[in-house]
Every structure is written in C-alpha cells, then in structure tokens.
Amino acid sequence: SGKMGIMASEEEDKPVLVEETYSGNYICVFDPLDGSSNIDAGIATGTIFGIFEDTVQCLTQDWEDKVNEKELQCMYGTMQPGKNLVAAGYCMYSSSTMLVVSFGNGLHGFTLDPSIGEFVLTNYDMKIPENGKIYSVNEANSNNWDPAMKEYIESCKKKGYSSRYIGSMVADVHRTILYGGLFAYPADSKNKNGKLRLLYECAPISFLIEQAGGVSTTGTQRVMDVVPNGVHQRLPLILGSKNMVQEVMDLYKKHGK
C-alpha cells in the first residue's frame, strides 16, 4: 500500500522493515490467524490487527546494543502502548466474513457481500451493553487461577449466568461486543504473565473494546497503558461489559493483587 514502514506478526520472531521503495510511516502489528487450532473443526477464526504511527521517541532497553540499526528501528517503532494506536480491527471468518474496525471514533462492523466483492456497513457505532449475563473463559484452568478470578466466576454461576467459550478469541470477543458479558484469559499459577500477546492480541482488541464503551484490564491495570518490554510479551486479559469488568477489578483489589 505504500503506507506501512514496519510490520510485526505473532508468527515472526522480529518486526520486519518494509522495503524503502514501498515504505510509509505506519506500523502494523497483527495476528494473522487467531484460533488456527479450530480450523479443522470448522469453528470461527479471525485476523487481528493494530496500526501505530512511527513517530515515538526511542525507549532505552538493555538489549539495544545486541541488535543492528535496522532491527533497533523496528523494535523501537513497534514497542508502543495500546493508547498510541491510531486504528485497529479484526476480520472474523465464520458463517459470514466480518470486518470490525475503529479509527478512534467509534466501532463499526462491515460484512462481506460476495455478490459485489465489497464489505458493506452492517453494524454502525457498535456498543457493548454495560451489563451482561455471559462469561467466556477456559474453566479447565480454574484450579490455577488467582483467588479473585475464582471468586468472580463462582459468583457468575450463582447468578445463573451462561458460560460460552469458543476458544477462538475473535469469535468470543465478537459475541461479547454484541450481547455483553465478560471474556477473560487471566494469569494463573502456570502462566503468571498470561498467555495472550500484548502487541498482537491484547492491545488491538482492547482498543476496540474501549471504543465500544467497554473496559479491558489485566485485573490491576488498564491494558492500553502497558508499555511492552518485548515484541512477544504476554499479558493477562479481562474485558467486556463495563460493570462486569469493574466487579473483577474490585475483587483483585480485595485480594490485594
């Protein structure tokens, strides 16, 4: 497109500089195929992306003398907090193909119309309900969760909330945006820093959630404020309806974590 100067993928070890002839001033971070383990089962998959401007000042890191100048430029340009995103979105490949995107002024959904080969606006100014009755989390990990997360999910069960977990983040998040609820991939005793990647998954999705009026947190910190310490840094993620996520954050405060 001539707009991208750096591209960073979950599938690549390091960010890549675009050839100078075709280079621009934007940085694209992306997960090319979220939920890839579900492909053979015919379950929804997706692509997640975020766009930064390549205008930030360099942050000093202890590895800066271990890479060459071009690699250093890629690293510094890519390792920005989510609050610096200028756009983000996801494509969901399911019964229909949807592009959900924000340029920082609301969240909008477009559905692919195969008859004309174009994405058509179908969901204008998408908003997450402030409350919901669906929680989406892999309960197989519950024995390893923090006490705060255990207590919250138990409270959801007592309230009669529904459990819906597809195992494909894009699909679970899309449902959460439409119907309200909570999606979480929290830290646990085996994965103290969480499992989802900050740059390629957590930050772009958090940008979209906030544009829709929802909240996204690690449990103790706003995801959009986290400055990456590496291009593949992992992070706990809890997001969704404003009031539900607030309950989780209150429990983390109660348990002192």
mmCIF file of C-alpha atoms in Angstrom:
data_model
loop_
_atom_site.group_PDB
_atom_site.id
_atom_site.type_symbol
_atom_site.label_atom_id
_atom_site.label_comp_id
_atom_site.label_asym_id
_atom_site.label_seq_id
_atom_site.Cartn_x
_atom_site.Cartn_y
_atom_site.Cartn_z
ATOM 1 C CA SER A 1 0.000 0.000 0.000
ATOM 2 C CA GLY A 2 2.993 2.291 0.446
ATOM 3 C CA LYS A 3 1.725 3.257 3.910
ATOM 4 C CA MET A 4 3.456 0.657 6.108
ATOM 5 C CA GLY A 5 7.018 1.136 7.262
ATOM 6 C CA ILE A 6 7.212 -1.759 9.737
ATOM 7 C CA MET A 7 5.179 -4.951 10.082
ATOM 8 C CA ALA A 8 5.220 -7.186 13.150
ATOM 9 C CA SER A 9 3.480 -10.554 13.277
ATOM 10 C CA GLU A 10 2.846 -13.032 16.059
ATOM 11 C CA GLU A 11 4.312 -15.636 13.698
ATOM 12 C CA GLU A 12 7.657 -13.841 13.220
ATOM 13 C CA ASP A 13 10.481 -13.575 15.766
ATOM 14 C CA LYS A 14 11.214 -9.922 14.958
ATOM 15 C CA PRO A 15 9.424 -6.989 13.286
ATOM 16 C CA VAL A 16 10.211 -6.511 9.600
ATOM 17 C CA LEU A 17 11.104 -3.266 7.824
ATOM 18 C CA VAL A 18 9.177 -2.755 4.588
ATOM 19 C CA GLU A 19 11.404 -2.197 1.552
ATOM 20 C CA GLU A 20 12.172 1.522 1.351
ATOM 21 C CA THR A 21 10.641 1.907 -2.123
ATOM 22 C CA TYR A 22 7.237 0.887 -0.779
ATOM 23 C CA SER A 23 7.664 2.156 2.774
ATOM 24 C CA GLY A 24 5.420 4.517 4.747
ATOM 25 C CA ASN A 25 5.078 5.965 8.245
ATOM 26 C CA TYR A 26 2.766 3.413 9.856
ATOM 27 C CA ILE A 27 3.429 0.229 11.807
ATOM 28 C CA CYS A 28 1.128 -2.780 11.554
ATOM 29 C CA VAL A 29 1.048 -5.372 14.345
ATOM 30 C CA PHE A 30 -1.090 -8.425 13.670
ATOM 31 C CA ASP A 31 -2.084 -11.970 14.477
ATOM 32 C CA PRO A 32 -2.666 -13.453 11.003
ATOM 33 C CA LEU A 33 -4.875 -16.359 12.084
ATOM 34 C CA ASP A 34 -6.362 -16.314 15.551
ATOM 35 C CA GLY A 35 -7.953 -19.621 16.560
ATOM 36 C CA SER A 36 -5.986 -21.598 13.963
ATOM 37 C CA SER A 37 -6.278 -24.801 16.026
ATOM 38 C CA ASN A 38 -10.041 -24.710 15.309
ATOM 39 C CA ILE A 39 -9.770 -24.755 11.509
ATOM 40 C CA ASP A 40 -10.259 -28.499 11.043
ATOM 41 C CA ALA A 41 -13.343 -28.361 13.274
ATOM 42 C CA GLY A 42 -14.945 -25.651 11.134
ATOM 43 C CA ILE A 43 -15.068 -23.188 14.039
ATOM 44 C CA ALA A 44 -14.780 -19.421 13.535
ATOM 45 C CA THR A 45 -11.284 -17.980 13.147
ATOM 46 C CA GLY A 46 -10.036 -14.452 12.618
ATOM 47 C CA THR A 47 -7.291 -11.931 11.955
ATOM 48 C CA ILE A 48 -6.427 -9.207 14.487
ATOM 49 C CA PHE A 49 -4.506 -6.044 13.606
ATOM 50 C CA GLY A 50 -3.430 -2.737 15.080
ATOM 51 C CA ILE A 51 -1.885 0.356 13.479
ATOM 52 C CA PHE A 52 0.640 2.689 15.126
ATOM 53 C CA GLU A 53 2.276 5.823 13.772
ATOM 54 C CA ASP A 54 6.053 5.610 13.573
ATOM 55 C CA THR A 55 6.612 8.849 15.482
ATOM 56 C CA VAL A 56 7.529 7.812 19.021
ATOM 57 C CA GLN A 57 10.860 8.501 20.683
ATOM 58 C CA CYS A 58 13.115 5.568 21.438
ATOM 59 C CA LEU A 59 12.835 3.891 24.827
ATOM 60 C CA THR A 60 16.100 2.706 26.344
ATOM 61 C CA GLN A 61 16.309 -1.069 26.616
ATOM 62 C CA ASP A 62 19.100 -3.349 27.846
ATOM 63 C CA TRP A 63 19.148 -5.242 24.551
ATOM 64 C CA GLU A 64 19.755 -2.183 22.351
ATOM 65 C CA ASP A 65 23.459 -2.960 21.866
ATOM 66 C CA LYS A 66 22.740 -6.542 20.788
ATOM 67 C CA VAL A 67 20.908 -5.796 17.516
ATOM 68 C CA ASN A 68 21.801 -3.889 14.372
ATOM 69 C CA GLU A 69 20.483 -0.427 13.478
ATOM 70 C CA LYS A 70 17.598 -1.625 11.305
ATOM 71 C CA GLU A 71 16.446 -4.140 13.914
ATOM 72 C CA LEU A 72 16.673 -1.441 16.569
ATOM 73 C CA GLN A 73 14.485 0.863 14.473
ATOM 74 C CA CYS A 74 11.890 -1.906 14.136
ATOM 75 C CA MET A 75 11.919 -2.697 17.844
ATOM 76 C CA TYR A 76 11.550 0.894 18.987
ATOM 77 C CA GLY A 77 8.818 1.683 16.494
ATOM 78 C CA THR A 78 6.817 -1.415 17.370
ATOM 79 C CA MET A 79 7.040 -1.429 21.159
ATOM 80 C CA GLN A 80 4.349 1.161 21.872
ATOM 81 C CA PRO A 81 1.491 1.031 24.393
ATOM 82 C CA GLY A 82 -2.013 0.423 23.107
ATOM 83 C CA LYS A 83 -3.026 4.023 23.849
ATOM 84 C CA ASN A 84 -0.810 5.052 20.890
ATOM 85 C CA LEU A 85 -2.864 3.028 18.395
ATOM 86 C CA VAL A 86 -4.481 5.090 15.645
ATOM 87 C CA ALA A 87 -6.594 2.212 14.316
ATOM 88 C CA ALA A 88 -7.329 -1.444 14.997
ATOM 89 C CA GLY A 89 -9.697 -4.145 13.891
ATOM 90 C CA TYR A 90 -10.377 -7.782 13.250
ATOM 91 C CA CYS A 91 -11.753 -9.936 10.470
ATOM 92 C CA MET A 92 -13.899 -12.866 11.537
ATOM 93 C CA TYR A 93 -14.275 -15.851 9.221
ATOM 94 C CA SER A 94 -17.482 -17.663 10.128
ATOM 95 C CA SER A 95 -20.982 -18.063 8.658
ATOM 96 C CA SER A 96 -20.220 -14.641 7.208
ATOM 97 C CA THR A 97 -16.977 -12.699 6.878
ATOM 98 C CA MET A 98 -16.978 -9.559 9.007
ATOM 99 C CA LEU A 99 -14.542 -6.676 9.325
ATOM 100 C CA VAL A 100 -14.891 -4.803 12.627
ATOM 101 C CA VAL A 101 -12.722 -1.696 12.755
ATOM 102 C CA SER A 102 -12.135 1.568 14.588
ATOM 103 C CA PHE A 103 -10.105 4.639 13.697
ATOM 104 C CA GLY A 104 -10.527 6.082 17.170
ATOM 105 C CA ASN A 105 -14.031 7.465 16.666
ATOM 106 C CA GLY A 106 -16.381 4.585 17.444
ATOM 107 C CA LEU A 107 -16.549 0.941 16.410
ATOM 108 C CA HIS A 108 -18.161 -0.174 13.152
ATOM 109 C CA GLY A 109 -18.824 -3.549 11.545
ATOM 110 C CA PHE A 110 -18.793 -4.405 7.837
ATOM 111 C CA THR A 111 -19.992 -7.681 6.293
ATOM 112 C CA LEU A 112 -18.567 -9.090 3.085
ATOM 113 C CA ASP A 113 -21.142 -9.260 0.281
ATOM 114 C CA PRO A 114 -19.775 -11.944 -2.084
ATOM 115 C CA SER A 115 -22.075 -10.835 -4.914
ATOM 116 C CA ILE A 116 -20.286 -7.494 -5.258
ATOM 117 C CA GLY A 117 -16.971 -8.362 -3.584
ATOM 118 C CA GLU A 118 -17.233 -5.480 -1.104
ATOM 119 C CA PHE A 119 -17.588 -5.028 2.647
ATOM 120 C CA VAL A 120 -20.927 -3.367 3.421
ATOM 121 C CA LEU A 121 -21.618 -1.381 6.605
ATOM 122 C CA THR A 122 -23.974 -3.532 8.682
ATOM 123 C CA ASN A 123 -23.210 -2.569 12.292
ATOM 124 C CA TYR A 124 -22.883 1.174 12.849
ATOM 125 C CA ASP A 125 -21.447 2.542 16.111
ATOM 126 C CA MET A 126 -21.342 -0.772 17.958
ATOM 127 C CA LYS A 127 -21.734 -0.522 21.751
ATOM 128 C CA ILE A 128 -21.228 -3.155 24.446
ATOM 129 C CA PRO A 129 -24.094 -3.316 26.955
ATOM 130 C CA GLU A 130 -22.928 -2.120 30.380
ATOM 131 C CA ASN A 131 -24.125 -5.393 31.907
ATOM 132 C CA GLY A 132 -24.276 -8.919 30.585
ATOM 133 C CA LYS A 133 -25.144 -12.474 31.591
ATOM 134 C CA ILE A 134 -22.463 -14.398 29.685
ATOM 135 C CA TYR A 135 -18.951 -15.215 30.821
ATOM 136 C CA SER A 136 -16.326 -16.624 28.483
ATOM 137 C CA VAL A 137 -13.250 -18.251 29.998
ATOM 138 C CA ASN A 138 -11.464 -21.591 29.818
ATOM 139 C CA GLU A 139 -12.652 -23.170 33.074
ATOM 140 C CA ALA A 140 -10.246 -26.091 32.613
ATOM 141 C CA ASN A 141 -7.626 -23.745 34.085
ATOM 142 C CA SER A 142 -9.725 -22.775 37.112
ATOM 143 C CA ASN A 143 -7.609 -24.666 39.655
ATOM 144 C CA ASN A 144 -4.665 -22.460 38.726
ATOM 145 C CA TRP A 145 -6.472 -19.098 38.756
ATOM 146 C CA ASP A 146 -5.927 -16.242 41.181
ATOM 147 C CA PRO A 147 -8.458 -16.145 44.061
ATOM 148 C CA ALA A 148 -10.100 -13.053 42.565
ATOM 149 C CA MET A 149 -10.929 -14.804 39.288
ATOM 150 C CA LYS A 150 -12.142 -17.934 41.090
ATOM 151 C CA GLU A 151 -14.472 -15.866 43.270
ATOM 152 C CA TYR A 152 -15.862 -13.922 40.311
ATOM 153 C CA ILE A 153 -16.676 -16.973 38.189
ATOM 154 C CA GLU A 154 -18.322 -18.667 41.178
ATOM 155 C CA SER A 155 -20.487 -15.570 41.618
ATOM 156 C CA CYS A 156 -21.468 -15.757 37.923
ATOM 157 C CA LYS A 157 -22.600 -19.347 38.397
ATOM 158 C CA LYS A 158 -24.666 -18.442 41.469
ATOM 159 C CA LYS A 159 -26.359 -15.676 39.464
ATOM 160 C CA GLY A 160 -27.268 -18.175 36.738
ATOM 161 C CA TYR A 161 -25.094 -16.615 34.033
ATOM 162 C CA SER A 162 -24.361 -18.608 30.888
ATOM 163 C CA SER A 163 -20.899 -19.953 30.064
ATOM 164 C CA ARG A 164 -19.897 -19.584 26.399
ATOM 165 C CA TYR A 165 -16.302 -20.340 25.382
ATOM 166 C CA ILE A 166 -15.454 -20.961 21.726
ATOM 167 C CA GLY A 167 -11.685 -20.964 22.141
ATOM 168 C CA SER A 168 -11.224 -18.534 19.262
ATOM 169 C CA MET A 169 -10.615 -15.069 20.701
ATOM 170 C CA VAL A 170 -12.073 -13.116 17.789
ATOM 171 C CA ALA A 171 -15.332 -15.084 17.936
ATOM 172 C CA ASP A 172 -15.620 -14.849 21.728
ATOM 173 C CA VAL A 173 -14.895 -11.105 21.684
ATOM 174 C CA HIS A 174 -17.331 -10.502 18.819
ATOM 175 C CA ARG A 175 -20.143 -12.156 20.767
ATOM 176 C CA THR A 176 -19.196 -10.171 23.865
ATOM 177 C CA ILE A 177 -19.427 -6.898 21.937
ATOM 178 C CA LEU A 178 -22.847 -7.779 20.519
ATOM 179 C CA TYR A 179 -24.521 -9.291 23.592
ATOM 180 C CA GLY A 180 -22.494 -8.015 26.519
ATOM 181 C CA GLY A 181 -20.660 -10.167 29.025
ATOM 182 C CA LEU A 182 -17.086 -10.865 30.016
ATOM 183 C CA PHE A 183 -14.203 -12.526 28.186
ATOM 184 C CA ALA A 184 -11.059 -13.463 30.090
ATOM 185 C CA TYR A 185 -7.754 -15.211 29.627
ATOM 186 C CA PRO A 186 -6.355 -14.435 33.078
ATOM 187 C CA ALA A 187 -2.990 -15.126 34.643
ATOM 188 C CA ASP A 188 -2.668 -18.368 36.575
ATOM 189 C CA SER A 189 -0.057 -20.260 38.555
ATOM 190 C CA LYS A 190 1.342 -21.831 35.364
ATOM 191 C CA ASN A 191 1.261 -18.655 33.277
ATOM 192 C CA LYS A 192 1.837 -15.796 35.681
ATOM 193 C CA ASN A 193 2.073 -13.269 32.838
ATOM 194 C CA GLY A 194 -0.916 -14.632 30.956
ATOM 195 C CA LYS A 195 -0.804 -16.314 27.535
ATOM 196 C CA LEU A 196 -2.125 -13.764 25.041
ATOM 197 C CA ARG A 197 0.338 -11.472 23.273
ATOM 198 C CA LEU A 198 0.163 -7.805 24.227
ATOM 199 C CA LEU A 199 1.059 -6.270 20.855
ATOM 200 C CA TYR A 200 -0.785 -8.629 18.522
ATOM 201 C CA GLU A 201 -3.908 -9.509 20.513
ATOM 202 C CA CYS A 202 -4.428 -7.672 23.809
ATOM 203 C CA ALA A 203 -3.727 -4.083 22.721
ATOM 204 C CA PRO A 204 -5.691 -4.058 19.417
ATOM 205 C CA ILE A 205 -8.697 -5.847 20.932
ATOM 206 C CA SER A 206 -8.611 -3.562 23.999
ATOM 207 C CA PHE A 207 -8.640 -0.538 21.677
ATOM 208 C CA LEU A 208 -11.819 -1.858 20.048
ATOM 209 C CA ILE A 209 -13.463 -2.743 23.358
ATOM 210 C CA GLU A 210 -12.907 0.760 24.728
ATOM 211 C CA GLN A 211 -14.230 2.306 21.508
ATOM 212 C CA ALA A 212 -17.416 0.297 22.070
ATOM 213 C CA GLY A 213 -17.763 1.567 25.649
ATOM 214 C CA GLY A 214 -16.346 -1.496 27.378
ATOM 215 C CA VAL A 215 -13.386 -1.982 29.701
ATOM 216 C CA SER A 216 -10.196 -4.000 29.268
ATOM 217 C CA THR A 217 -7.786 -4.755 32.100
ATOM 218 C CA THR A 218 -5.128 -7.143 33.320
ATOM 219 C CA GLY A 219 -7.084 -7.262 36.579
ATOM 220 C CA THR A 220 -4.981 -4.500 38.116
ATOM 221 C CA GLN A 221 -4.031 -2.243 35.188
ATOM 222 C CA ARG A 222 -5.620 -0.810 32.055
ATOM 223 C CA VAL A 223 -4.274 -2.852 29.137
ATOM 224 C CA MET A 224 -3.914 0.227 26.917
ATOM 225 C CA ASP A 225 -1.409 1.750 29.360
ATOM 226 C CA VAL A 226 1.003 -1.199 29.375
ATOM 227 C CA VAL A 227 4.310 -0.389 27.649
ATOM 228 C CA PRO A 228 5.724 -3.557 26.022
ATOM 229 C CA ASN A 229 9.069 -4.830 27.286
ATOM 230 C CA GLY A 230 9.392 -7.167 24.306
ATOM 231 C CA VAL A 231 7.680 -7.700 20.960
ATOM 232 C CA HIS A 232 6.204 -11.017 22.112
ATOM 233 C CA GLN A 233 5.313 -10.021 25.679
ATOM 234 C CA ARG A 234 2.328 -11.877 27.110
ATOM 235 C CA LEU A 235 -0.364 -10.347 29.308
ATOM 236 C CA PRO A 236 -3.437 -11.368 31.328
ATOM 237 C CA LEU A 237 -6.630 -10.092 29.694
ATOM 238 C CA ILE A 238 -10.093 -9.440 31.131
ATOM 239 C CA LEU A 239 -12.542 -7.422 29.029
ATOM 240 C CA GLY A 240 -16.182 -6.786 28.267
ATOM 241 C CA SER A 241 -19.179 -5.041 29.787
ATOM 242 C CA LYS A 242 -18.205 -2.108 31.987
ATOM 243 C CA ASN A 243 -19.940 -3.210 35.176
ATOM 244 C CA MET A 244 -18.852 -6.838 34.944
ATOM 245 C CA VAL A 245 -15.185 -5.974 34.453
ATOM 246 C CA GLN A 246 -15.401 -3.484 37.318
ATOM 247 C CA GLU A 247 -16.554 -6.304 39.609
ATOM 248 C CA VAL A 248 -13.450 -8.295 38.693
ATOM 249 C CA MET A 249 -11.149 -5.330 39.321
ATOM 250 C CA ASP A 250 -12.801 -4.772 42.708
ATOM 251 C CA LEU A 251 -12.086 -8.405 43.606
ATOM 252 C CA TYR A 252 -8.429 -8.034 42.637
ATOM 253 C CA LYS A 253 -8.223 -5.040 44.966
ATOM 254 C CA LYS A 254 -9.969 -7.011 47.705
ATOM 255 C CA HIS A 255 -7.467 -9.852 47.398
ATOM 256 C CA GLY A 256 -4.579 -7.413 47.276
ATOM 257 C CA LYS A 257 -3.362 -8.286 43.805
#
